[in-house]
XYZ file of C-alpha atoms in Angstrom:
196
model
C 6.878 18.360 -56.586
C 10.143 18.806 -54.895
C 10.547 22.469 -52.933
C 14.238 22.898 -52.822
C 15.920 25.189 -50.169
C 19.183 26.187 -49.466
C 20.416 26.697 -45.997
C 20.252 30.293 -44.774
C 23.398 32.444 -44.673
C 26.236 31.246 -41.992
C 29.235 32.890 -40.554
C 31.454 31.036 -42.885
C 29.440 32.278 -45.807
C 29.563 35.988 -44.554
C 33.494 35.327 -44.080
C 33.794 34.165 -47.594
C 35.070 30.676 -46.138
C 34.440 27.436 -47.598
C 32.195 25.276 -45.544
C 32.098 21.755 -47.536
C 31.601 19.204 -44.772
C 32.680 21.503 -41.926
C 29.829 23.620 -40.436
C 29.153 26.978 -39.119
C 25.953 28.510 -37.347
C 23.470 30.757 -39.129
C 23.932 34.487 -38.806
C 20.867 36.414 -37.773
C 20.259 37.107 -41.542
C 20.424 33.580 -42.065
C 17.955 32.654 -39.552
C 15.625 35.494 -41.015
C 16.027 33.726 -44.297
C 14.972 30.490 -42.977
C 11.963 31.831 -41.442
C 10.988 33.321 -44.532
C 11.473 30.478 -46.599
C 9.345 28.659 -44.023
C 6.738 31.158 -44.260
C 6.840 31.268 -48.430
C 6.783 27.367 -48.286
C 3.484 27.541 -46.055
C 2.007 29.868 -48.668
C 2.887 27.553 -51.626
C 2.017 24.043 -49.782
C -1.082 25.112 -47.895
C -2.235 21.970 -46.309
C 1.185 19.863 -45.332
C -0.564 16.701 -45.156
C 1.343 14.074 -47.011
C 4.456 16.000 -47.360
C 7.702 15.275 -46.242
C 10.751 17.470 -45.255
C 14.435 16.218 -45.859
C 17.578 17.815 -44.721
C 21.004 17.150 -45.109
C 22.801 16.294 -41.886
C 24.845 19.379 -41.356
C 23.864 21.813 -38.650
C 23.405 24.521 -41.008
C 20.851 22.776 -43.322
C 19.196 21.319 -39.831
C 18.699 24.826 -38.522
C 16.845 26.143 -41.663
C 14.965 22.887 -41.814
C 13.903 23.485 -38.199
C 12.670 26.786 -38.893
C 10.854 25.662 -42.092
C 9.390 22.672 -40.009
C 8.008 24.977 -36.969
C 6.028 26.957 -39.907
C 4.750 23.920 -41.900
C 3.954 21.496 -38.800
C 6.465 18.683 -40.246
C 9.104 16.617 -38.570
C 12.435 16.679 -40.483
C 14.167 13.704 -41.702
C 17.811 13.711 -42.177
C 19.080 12.130 -45.555
C 23.300 11.773 -45.627
C 23.021 11.841 -49.428
C 22.026 15.661 -49.535
C 25.196 16.472 -47.833
C 27.202 19.406 -49.290
C 30.427 18.588 -51.532
C 33.347 17.936 -49.579
C 35.967 20.381 -50.706
C 38.756 18.102 -48.925
C 41.812 20.087 -47.910
C 39.965 23.392 -48.824
C 37.156 23.244 -46.319
C 37.545 25.959 -43.913
C 39.677 27.941 -46.041
C 39.112 31.538 -47.225
C 38.013 31.765 -50.922
C 40.363 34.751 -51.120
C 43.174 32.870 -50.193
C 42.731 30.080 -52.404
C 42.020 32.379 -54.956
C 45.662 33.674 -54.821
C 47.260 30.152 -54.143
C 45.644 28.592 -57.285
C 44.778 31.417 -59.528
C 44.652 28.801 -62.475
C 42.325 26.457 -60.558
C 40.229 28.162 -57.897
C 37.009 30.108 -59.338
C 37.388 28.781 -62.758
C 34.766 26.394 -64.113
C 34.011 23.437 -62.057
C 37.026 24.129 -59.568
C 34.538 22.591 -56.742
C 36.317 19.325 -57.687
C 39.992 20.322 -57.955
C 40.371 20.347 -54.185
C 43.073 17.549 -52.713
C 41.210 15.279 -51.044
C 37.742 16.465 -52.357
C 34.921 14.607 -53.349
C 34.751 13.759 -57.181
C 31.802 15.057 -59.093
C 30.759 11.282 -60.055
C 30.244 10.541 -56.394
C 28.077 13.605 -55.958
C 26.101 12.369 -58.852
C 25.666 9.156 -57.852
C 24.449 9.950 -54.360
C 21.915 12.499 -55.494
C 20.595 10.219 -58.446
C 20.246 7.379 -55.753
C 18.308 9.424 -53.584
C 16.021 11.181 -56.568
C 15.289 7.468 -57.716
C 13.744 6.610 -54.305
C 11.212 9.277 -54.521
C 7.684 8.560 -55.500
C 6.659 9.488 -59.112
C 4.987 12.786 -59.995
C 2.516 14.122 -58.781
C 2.430 11.945 -55.769
C 5.780 13.155 -55.034
C 5.445 15.969 -52.090
C 9.019 16.703 -50.715
C 10.641 19.622 -49.438
C 14.478 19.398 -49.271
C 17.238 21.286 -47.344
C 20.500 21.060 -48.688
C 23.517 23.120 -49.825
C 24.783 25.419 -52.706
C 26.750 22.329 -54.324
C 24.559 19.374 -53.607
C 21.406 21.632 -54.372
C 23.028 22.525 -57.850
C 23.494 18.845 -58.465
C 19.866 17.910 -57.379
C 18.570 20.536 -59.868
C 21.042 19.487 -62.624
C 19.826 15.728 -62.170
C 16.555 16.712 -62.215
C 16.605 19.019 -65.184
C 19.128 16.569 -67.327
C 21.671 19.393 -67.319
C 25.217 18.883 -68.320
C 27.831 19.394 -65.694
C 28.799 22.918 -66.936
C 25.105 23.905 -66.783
C 24.993 22.167 -63.506
C 27.751 24.347 -62.056
C 26.583 27.610 -63.405
C 23.058 27.811 -61.685
C 22.713 30.304 -58.851
C 22.447 29.153 -55.357
C 20.462 32.028 -53.619
C 19.764 31.810 -49.733
C 16.621 34.179 -50.059
C 14.416 31.752 -52.619
C 13.290 28.274 -53.052
C 13.046 26.187 -56.303
C 9.897 24.296 -57.353
C 10.979 21.126 -59.310
C 7.834 20.028 -61.016
C 7.263 18.311 -64.650
C 10.726 18.676 -65.525
C 11.315 22.203 -64.933
C 12.846 24.437 -62.227
C 11.074 27.857 -60.846
C 12.926 30.078 -58.433
C 10.451 31.532 -56.090
C 11.913 34.546 -54.136
C 11.501 34.843 -50.178
C 13.421 37.689 -49.889
C 10.088 39.822 -49.572
C 8.259 37.898 -47.282
C 7.190 39.302 -43.973
C 7.983 37.324 -40.884
C 6.319 37.857 -37.861
């Protein structure tokens, strides 16, 4: 089983700014989302013995993983293959500016791979597939991962065998986790979780 969480809201998210391989800290809302994910995962997992918590190396994912770890009693591991998609020259840019400057590209299907100097879809798929291949088979697989909107879509897409278009059409909430089990994906809401 894999539980997949996207990091909580960041200042760049709130500003409508592309992050990619850049970073910005979690907002107060993002910190609350991270704690809520930890509470929900504690309910879902119960005894954390035998579980691993793996995070992207970026600070926003690590901050979210630390909040989850505090609730589960696990030590986060870092895996660079879970890092967000690099948007190259678009990292750090406002989405609204990119939409004005690149109306035929930005915001349309699979624009994530149109940025100058950005990663290719194939390179992201390769690193995610490599990571998935190293996991134990189900039902021995007990992993919580914290990653990003882009890399999380690719994890779910690879796990579910989705096409590229289907992969990028998936939603990427910051107030829910996904349970990947037996070839299916289930969204589990965390927005209504009370955090003490």
